[in-house]
Amino acid sequence: MSMELLTVFQAIGVFAAYLLTTIALPALVLRRTIARRRLGERLLFYYLFGNLYVVTLVLFLGLMRVSNRFTLILFTVLPLYLGAAKLNNFTTTFFLRKLYANFKRLFTGMFGLRNALYRSRRWLHQLIVSFGGMMRSVFLKHILEWLLILGVAGTVIWVFGDQLLKYYGYAFSDLPVHNLWINYLTKFENGAGKPFGAGVYPFGFHCVIYYLHRVFGFDTYVVLRVFFIGQDIMIYLMLAAFLVLTCKTKYLGYVGAMAAVGFRGLEYYTLMRLDGTLPQEHGMIYILPGIYFLFQFFDERRVEQTKKNKEYELEMLRREETAAIELPDDPEGRRRDELRKLVRPDPEPTKNQKKTKHVESFHRRRWERRQTLKKKKLTFRESKASLFCLAGFSMSFSMTIAVHFYDTIIAALFCLGVGAGYVFWIFRREYFWSILTAGVLAFAVAVLPMAIALMGGERLQGSMGWALSVIQGSKDEEVDGTEGVESSETMDGSEAMTASESLGGSESLLDIDGGRQILSSEYGPESAGLDGKDKVSLKKPLKERLKNAGKTIYDCVGGLIFTSDYRDAVTLCVIAALPVLGLMGVLFWILRQDFYGSRLVSSAVYLDFLYILLSASGLGLPSLMDANRSRVYFAYSLPILFVLLLDGFCYLLRLVIRSDRFMQMFSLALSAVILTVWIGGGHVQGSILVQALQQNSAVACLAKLIRENKDFTYTIVSASDERNMGFDHAYHYELITLLRMMEYYDTYSRVTIPSEKVYFFVEKIPVAIDNPTLTGQMVNRDYAYHRISYAPGVAAYQKDERWITMSRFYYWAQELRRMYPSEVKVYYETEEFVCYELTQNPYRQFNLAIDYEFNTIDWSIVTEKSLADN
Amino acid sequence: MVSRRNLFSAILMMGVLFVLIQFFLVVKEQGNQYFYNEHYAESFWWEQNVFEPKIMGPMEQSYRDHVIYIGGTDADVYPVILAWCRYRKMNLKVVEDLQSYANWIVPIPRAILINGEEFKDSESIEILKKMERQRVPMVFVTLPEAKEIEYDEAYLSLIGVDYLMDDSEEELVGYHVLDGFLLGGETFYEPVSEDDKKRMDLNLDIPRYHVFNNTKSYIIGMFEETPDETDLQPSLLWRYSTSTTNIYVVNGDFIRDMSGMGYLSAIMAEISQYDIYPVVNAQELTLVNFPSLSDENRVHMMDVYSRDLSRFYSNLAWPGIVSMIEKSGMVPTCYTTPRMDYTGENVPQEEELSYYLRQLKEKEGEMGLSMDLLQGTKLTDKLAQDAAFFEGLDLSYQFGGIWCPQSQLKEAEAYLGTSYLSDIRTVVTDKAEVPVGYLSEDLTLQAATADLYPYYYSEDLKNKGYETALGYANIVFHMDEPVWSEEEEMEWQKSSKIVAGNLSTYWKNYSFFDRVTVSEANKRIRSFLALDYKRLRVREKITITVDNFWQEAWFVLRLHEEKVSKVSNGDFTKMEDGAYLIHATDSTFEIIVESDEDEATFFR
């Protein structure tokens, strides 16, 4: 089997397991409860519920230190069973009794085999029929929508699928750290796993990966390698779902989602982070569903409140009428029936009916009564629909907090946008308190596990402080390069066997920058034409300041979001479209399509915030998020702008023509035109690839090792990465430690590795980390004839040091092979990589400290000349 | 109430069952020839035909496989090396005087075997060091006394020794034979239980050398507590890799008896990219003096077992033996004797003989004759009385093998081939100069390789050597001991447990070798001794051409990083990692080997 095929199978398996957990299982429990909701809403709700459940389950079991496969499955299946029992109105005793009765009948002969077969066949037939019915209602009736959904997924695979097949290793330096943290969930100390092993940090993403690893048996490193493709599909499907559900038209949303990933004009760095299974990108999934549910909440609440008002008014009228009946005759001499006529609800006055002063007065009184009526609260039963939406919003917001704070920031910005869009309504009692409560609940659910951990004595993870400092502007992320997790992560003694011994508690193994300096100035706001001079200065006149601000925003949007080919053409459109969207929202307010207008205004305000966020440093504002992160969100949110604009236009037509069908057909035609221009015009994005920080061969070799060896019977000696990747299978010994242990070799040097098989991962062509000029160079004697690095952490594997380390390791391995020809053999070899297998008897381990020429150099007498001569 | 109809049906069914069972018994009785020895077969090599190695002087040249032995021919290792060359079909170049030996070794031998205890002067060491540079693997089959070389750095560095450990340090408690060297796998000779302590007879007073880093140990001494740094345990047999060659050093007496051939074969397997050599492939279980056909030692038998000898055999001994052979998969060869004590008036019973011939036939065993005697009986008397008994029988059974202790071998030799011993083709003895060979022109000699009771560690270590070199084991148990011994431990209820345990434990790892009776082993030994072979390897194909081939032959193939994929004109059995038993059915056969990576292209 080729590694490509294996990777594809793994990706499909992981994604299927994820969908099973987060959609299929919640659907089994919730489907009847929310059966009346739209299919899209249901799917979103299942998905959010599933994810939140998984995260909460893993965290709470972890905090109780009972997280393992058994408990995870138990607490997955048990609620499922109880839910199903409640929905189908059966109890366990009833079920067992029925089962017993059936078996009894079968074994006593009352129920013959033929009969059993017949019933089974009938049951199977019914099952197939009902399944067919479900397929028909879910799929066949919405075939076009499903095709478009497939189109979105296909576009994602088109753009990011190549990464899956071309680079097997981790492409981002964060990933080994996240891998380690997930490993902590499996095993931290005394064999038990623990959440927040490296300090309190949003652990939602890690919980999801851990759950897939533990319950379905996928290796963590496999999930981290392949899950990004499923994650990306979900990110863009969520965008599509948001657009489709928010819009009045059915099809433009899908096209928008396709364009968000497949438009060639988008800058590489707006998409490249999606080539990795990273928490921030995972959290993007949860931003938009919550916003949709918030939009929908307003609609539903208004409907419920109106209904309640009407009912209450009728009730009041009935009471008044009853009271009037009971009234004695008027002292003024009016008869009872006249009084009754006075309080009876009048029919709606027609246009031509001229309102008399008396009638107007009556209506005013009614309106006043209504106002008092609205103060009546809705009961739970009456507000089910809006509570459903609030629950969706709450879960979604909770997930963003649980996964990554940057996603929370973006979600919060959109919430602010919603606040602005619904400014005339949101502060009303029936909306405000509900939303506030939902927000607090969302926050509490997400933060509670972290709070428990903090109260239990856990410290905050280093990157939390780092994130706060970035937000406060005290630390410039662009200098640091990568997220603080790397620099703060240290290796402690609880880690796999020898690695900890080798590097000591204080040394960091995992602060690899990974050569992924995506946040460097090359691609930062400066590259977009911003420098200190252009920054908006408060000393300048307002007009000039506004002009500069406009220019800054223009430069940032153009420079950071779009490629040079499209920059000029698209940037202006993007900037100009925003006020148009806002104005269109206002127009809909005027046209009494108030909540639809609010959606547009909310989106426009949100996008405004993103513009500011993107250009914050250029505008001289405090930067909540660096531009390289915010541009990912910006590019992701751009379809909202265009799709809502087009949708608004279609809806305007609908208001004029008054035909829903026409609007949908028009939107379909518009979608077709956009697709044709997009694809036919050659504006389709190519593959987005990110060079991995590990050789493909190393990953393939690791997979082969895991497959062919019994767990924990072998040790891998390599440069760091395999330590976390093979966590559940192999011991790991740090390569640089091995070399250091035999440096200045003498007969007392001793390095032994106590396992029967030891595998040495040697890079013949080292991976270029932070020094692309060396790409493709073989290890050689020149590099070997240098001192090895004694710098802490992984400095020995970066830049030129990697060549020195690998060259030394290569020549050491050659000498070892010469000494032990039968015991050391090539296990796996490609042009760039070789893995040697050492077989030894654990009762008589080989001393791996050998003289391999380069470790016996007396550096005190080595001169520059002798170095050059060598 | 049972109806008549049901009663009739039940009776009919029982009748049918009875007839069926009886039918099979009758057929079995009629169809089997209990008094015919099916194992007894004529061999093509009826007359003595043995490959003899050419023993060359220092300046003689041989272009067939050969080794150089440097040392005196009067040394105790020389007969072992000579026998080993004979069995491996190799020539032997003997160099007694190291100083006079030319520096240039042409043609290249497979190895240089050095009797290290003879060469400890500085001049010899210099020559040996020069020899090392000629890239020929060297094997120090013995070492000088430790105190003689303790401070001789030149000698110590030549054999890869770092230093001699202090005697006051922790004492050795056993040996550890690491896997991949001798056949039979990894073994710890460490007395843990009381039972183990009884078995411990290994020489623990052995020089404890700490060896260099770039060495690989095959046998190590064990301390009470295994140190964390496992290389601190002394090496007893190791390989030292120099920049030019590998030097194998045997520290101990492993090669001073015939089992040392196994160590030499294992070293050759380590030296070579591949190594193939012929083996006998025979595992025999020899039960001496069973059954004894007379009612002897009655008082003792009644006292200990509450039954006479015949009942003891049929009720206790034989069921125990059956259980033992079924567990271990062995095939017994029982050496019967009409009497053990020829001083009394006991008369051997013909029925006893018939009974055990039947029993053995059903267990695919074989019966031989025993020449063992109780003290005080003359061999001539025994032979005369036995001849009278056997000749008086109308017996068509051919006894192919005879058990004769070494002490009586010379005297007995004259009678072999005469009278009732005319069918004898092989003699099994307790001790012999060589494990397998010819006693006379047409009689082969098989030596016992292990005594099942009590079976010491040294015996097992030797057994490993025999199995590795020859694939041959002749495991003996004296069945007269439970009958005649006064020791309580030898009583059958006790000794049988130990014997059964030993058999199923220590030969479990050699299940790939055939379990045969004495006549089958005789045939294989004749073929083994007669054959000669040539080997040729071209890439993955190893071609073996066998001279003096008859019917079939067996070879052991040792490989590194490779495995056998196919054998033409034969088949193969994987014994251990890198060790295969090749069964040749033709005089020319080919072995195809491949890299031992299971799926070389997986995950590429």
CSV table of N, CA, C and O in Angstrom, one decimal, chain B residues 80-81 83-85 87-88 180-183 219 237 250 254-270 275 277 279 435 461-471 556 558:
chain,number,residue,atom,x,y,z
B,80,VAL,N,38.6,-31.7,18.4
B,80,VAL,CA,37.3,-31.1,18.2
B,80,VAL,C,37.3,-30.4,16.9
B,80,VAL,O,36.3,-30.5,16.1
B,81,ILE,N,38.3,-29.7,16.6
B,81,ILE,CA,38.4,-28.9,15.3
B,81,ILE,C,38.5,-29.9,14.2
B,81,ILE,O,37.8,-29.7,13.1
B,83,ALA,N,37.3,-33.0,14.1
B,83,ALA,CA,35.9,-33.6,13.9
B,83,ALA,C,35.0,-32.6,13.2
B,83,ALA,O,34.2,-33.0,12.4
B,84,TRP,N,35.1,-31.4,13.7
B,84,TRP,CA,34.2,-30.3,13.1
B,84,TRP,C,34.5,-30.2,11.6
B,84,TRP,O,33.5,-30.1,10.8
B,85,CYS,N,35.8,-30.2,11.2
B,85,CYS,CA,36.1,-30.1,9.8
B,85,CYS,C,35.5,-31.3,9.0
B,85,CYS,O,35.0,-31.2,7.9
B,87,TYR,N,32.9,-33.1,9.8
B,87,TYR,CA,31.4,-33.0,9.7
B,87,TYR,C,31.0,-31.9,8.7
B,87,TYR,O,30.0,-32.0,8.1
B,88,ARG,N,31.8,-30.8,8.7
B,88,ARG,CA,31.5,-29.7,7.9
B,88,ARG,C,32.0,-29.8,6.5
B,88,ARG,O,31.8,-29.0,5.6
B,180,GLY,N,20.4,-16.0,18.9
B,180,GLY,CA,21.0,-15.8,17.6
B,180,GLY,C,22.3,-16.4,17.4
B,180,GLY,O,23.0,-16.2,16.4
B,181,PHE,N,22.8,-17.1,18.4
B,181,PHE,CA,24.1,-17.7,18.3
B,181,PHE,C,24.0,-19.2,18.2
B,181,PHE,O,24.0,-19.7,17.1
B,182,LEU,N,23.8,-19.9,19.3
B,182,LEU,CA,23.6,-21.3,19.2
B,182,LEU,C,22.1,-21.6,19.0
B,182,LEU,O,21.3,-20.8,19.4
B,183,LEU,N,21.9,-22.7,18.3
B,183,LEU,CA,20.4,-23.0,18.1
B,183,LEU,C,19.8,-23.4,19.4
B,183,LEU,O,20.5,-23.9,20.3
B,219,ILE,N,27.9,-15.0,24.9
B,219,ILE,CA,27.7,-15.7,26.2
B,219,ILE,C,28.3,-14.7,27.3
B,219,ILE,O,29.4,-14.3,27.1
B,237,LEU,N,32.1,-15.2,25.7
B,237,LEU,CA,32.4,-15.5,24.3
B,237,LEU,C,32.0,-14.2,23.6
B,237,LEU,O,30.8,-13.8,23.7
B,250,VAL,N,36.9,-17.0,22.7
B,250,VAL,CA,36.2,-18.0,23.6
B,250,VAL,C,37.0,-18.0,24.9
B,250,VAL,O,38.1,-18.5,25.0
B,254,PHE,N,34.5,-24.0,26.5
B,254,PHE,CA,33.4,-24.4,25.6
B,254,PHE,C,33.9,-25.3,24.4
B,254,PHE,O,33.2,-26.2,24.0
B,255,ILE,N,35.1,-25.1,24.0
B,255,ILE,CA,35.6,-25.9,22.8
B,255,ILE,C,36.5,-27.0,23.2
B,255,ILE,O,37.1,-27.6,22.3
B,256,ARG,N,36.5,-27.4,24.4
B,256,ARG,CA,37.5,-28.5,24.8
B,256,ARG,C,36.8,-29.8,24.7
B,256,ARG,O,37.5,-30.8,24.9
B,257,ASP,N,35.5,-29.9,24.4
B,257,ASP,CA,35.0,-31.2,24.1
B,257,ASP,C,34.2,-31.1,22.8
B,257,ASP,O,34.1,-30.1,22.2
B,258,MET,N,33.6,-32.3,22.4
B,258,MET,CA,33.0,-32.3,21.1
B,258,MET,C,31.8,-31.4,20.9
B,258,MET,O,31.5,-31.0,19.8
B,259,SER,N,31.2,-31.0,22.0
B,259,SER,CA,30.1,-30.0,21.8
B,259,SER,C,30.6,-28.7,21.3
B,259,SER,O,29.8,-27.8,20.9
B,260,GLY,N,31.9,-28.4,21.5
B,260,GLY,CA,32.5,-27.2,21.0
B,260,GLY,C,32.3,-27.0,19.5
B,260,GLY,O,32.4,-25.9,19.0
B,261,MET,N,32.0,-28.1,18.8
B,261,MET,CA,31.8,-28.0,17.3
B,261,MET,C,30.6,-27.0,17.1
B,261,MET,O,30.6,-26.2,16.1
B,262,GLY,N,29.6,-27.0,18.0
B,262,GLY,CA,28.5,-26.1,17.8
B,262,GLY,C,28.9,-24.7,17.9
B,262,GLY,O,28.4,-23.8,17.2
B,263,TYR,N,29.8,-24.4,18.8
B,263,TYR,CA,30.3,-23.0,19.0
B,263,TYR,C,31.0,-22.6,17.8
B,263,TYR,O,30.9,-21.4,17.3
B,264,LEU,N,31.8,-23.5,17.2
B,264,LEU,CA,32.6,-23.1,16.0
B,264,LEU,C,31.6,-22.9,14.8
B,264,LEU,O,31.8,-21.9,14.1
B,265,SER,N,30.6,-23.7,14.7
B,265,SER,CA,29.6,-23.5,13.7
B,265,SER,C,28.9,-22.2,13.9
B,265,SER,O,28.6,-21.4,12.9
B,266,ALA,N,28.5,-21.9,15.1
B,266,ALA,CA,27.8,-20.6,15.4
B,266,ALA,C,28.7,-19.4,15.0
B,266,ALA,O,28.3,-18.4,14.5
B,267,ILE,N,30.0,-19.5,15.3
B,267,ILE,CA,31.0,-18.5,15.0
B,267,ILE,C,31.1,-18.3,13.5
B,267,ILE,O,31.1,-17.2,12.9
B,268,MET,N,31.1,-19.5,12.8
B,268,MET,CA,31.2,-19.4,11.3
B,268,MET,C,30.0,-18.7,10.7
B,268,MET,O,30.1,-18.0,9.8
B,269,ALA,N,28.8,-19.0,11.4
B,269,ALA,CA,27.6,-18.3,10.9
B,269,ALA,C,27.7,-16.8,11.1
B,269,ALA,O,27.2,-16.0,10.3
B,270,GLU,N,28.3,-16.4,12.2
B,270,GLU,CA,28.5,-15.0,12.4
B,270,GLU,C,29.5,-14.4,11.4
B,270,GLU,O,29.3,-13.2,11.0
B,275,ASP,N,25.9,-19.1,5.7
B,275,ASP,CA,26.7,-20.3,6.1
B,275,ASP,C,25.7,-21.5,5.9
B,275,ASP,O,24.6,-21.5,6.4
B,277,TYR,N,25.8,-25.8,6.1
B,277,TYR,CA,26.5,-27.0,6.4
B,277,TYR,C,25.5,-28.2,6.7
B,277,TYR,O,24.4,-28.0,7.1
B,279,VAL,N,23.8,-31.5,8.3
B,279,VAL,CA,23.5,-32.0,9.7
B,279,VAL,C,22.8,-33.3,9.6
B,279,VAL,O,22.3,-33.7,8.5
B,435,PRO,N,30.6,-37.8,18.4
B,435,PRO,CA,29.2,-38.1,18.6
B,435,PRO,C,28.6,-39.1,17.6
B,435,PRO,O,27.7,-39.9,18.0
B,461,LEU,N,24.1,-27.1,27.9
B,461,LEU,CA,25.0,-26.2,27.1
B,461,LEU,C,25.7,-27.1,26.0
B,461,LEU,O,25.8,-26.7,24.9
B,462,LYS,N,26.1,-28.3,26.4
B,462,LYS,CA,26.7,-29.2,25.5
B,462,LYS,C,25.7,-29.6,24.4
B,462,LYS,O,26.0,-29.7,23.2
B,463,ASN,N,24.5,-29.9,24.9
B,463,ASN,CA,23.5,-30.3,24.0
B,463,ASN,C,23.2,-29.2,22.9
B,463,ASN,O,23.0,-29.5,21.7
B,464,LYS,N,23.3,-27.9,23.3
B,464,LYS,CA,23.1,-26.8,22.4
B,464,LYS,C,24.2,-26.9,21.3
B,464,LYS,O,24.0,-26.7,20.1
B,465,GLY,N,25.4,-27.3,21.8
B,465,GLY,CA,26.5,-27.4,20.8
B,465,GLY,C,26.3,-28.5,19.8
B,465,GLY,O,26.5,-28.3,18.6
B,466,TYR,N,25.9,-29.6,20.3
B,466,TYR,CA,25.6,-30.8,19.4
B,466,TYR,C,24.5,-30.4,18.4
B,466,TYR,O,24.5,-30.7,17.2
B,467,GLU,N,23.4,-29.8,18.9
B,467,GLU,CA,22.3,-29.5,18.1
B,467,GLU,C,22.7,-28.5,17.0
B,467,GLU,O,22.3,-28.6,15.8
B,468,THR,N,23.5,-27.5,17.4
B,468,THR,CA,24.0,-26.5,16.4
B,468,THR,C,24.9,-27.1,15.4
B,468,THR,O,24.7,-26.8,14.2
B,469,ALA,N,25.8,-28.0,15.8
B,469,ALA,CA,26.7,-28.5,14.8
B,469,ALA,C,26.2,-29.6,14.0
B,469,ALA,O,26.4,-29.7,12.8
B,470,LEU,N,25.3,-30.5,14.6
B,470,LEU,CA,24.9,-31.7,13.9
B,470,LEU,C,23.4,-31.9,13.8
B,470,LEU,O,23.0,-32.8,13.1
B,471,GLY,N,22.7,-31.1,14.5
B,471,GLY,CA,21.2,-31.4,14.5
B,471,GLY,C,20.9,-32.7,15.1
B,471,GLY,O,20.0,-33.4,14.7
B,556,VAL,N,21.9,-27.1,7.5
B,556,VAL,CA,21.5,-25.9,8.3
B,556,VAL,C,22.0,-24.6,7.5
B,556,VAL,O,23.2,-24.6,7.1
B,558,ARG,N,22.4,-20.6,7.7
B,558,ARG,CA,22.3,-19.4,8.6
B,558,ARG,C,22.5,-18.1,7.7
B,558,ARG,O,23.4,-18.1,6.9
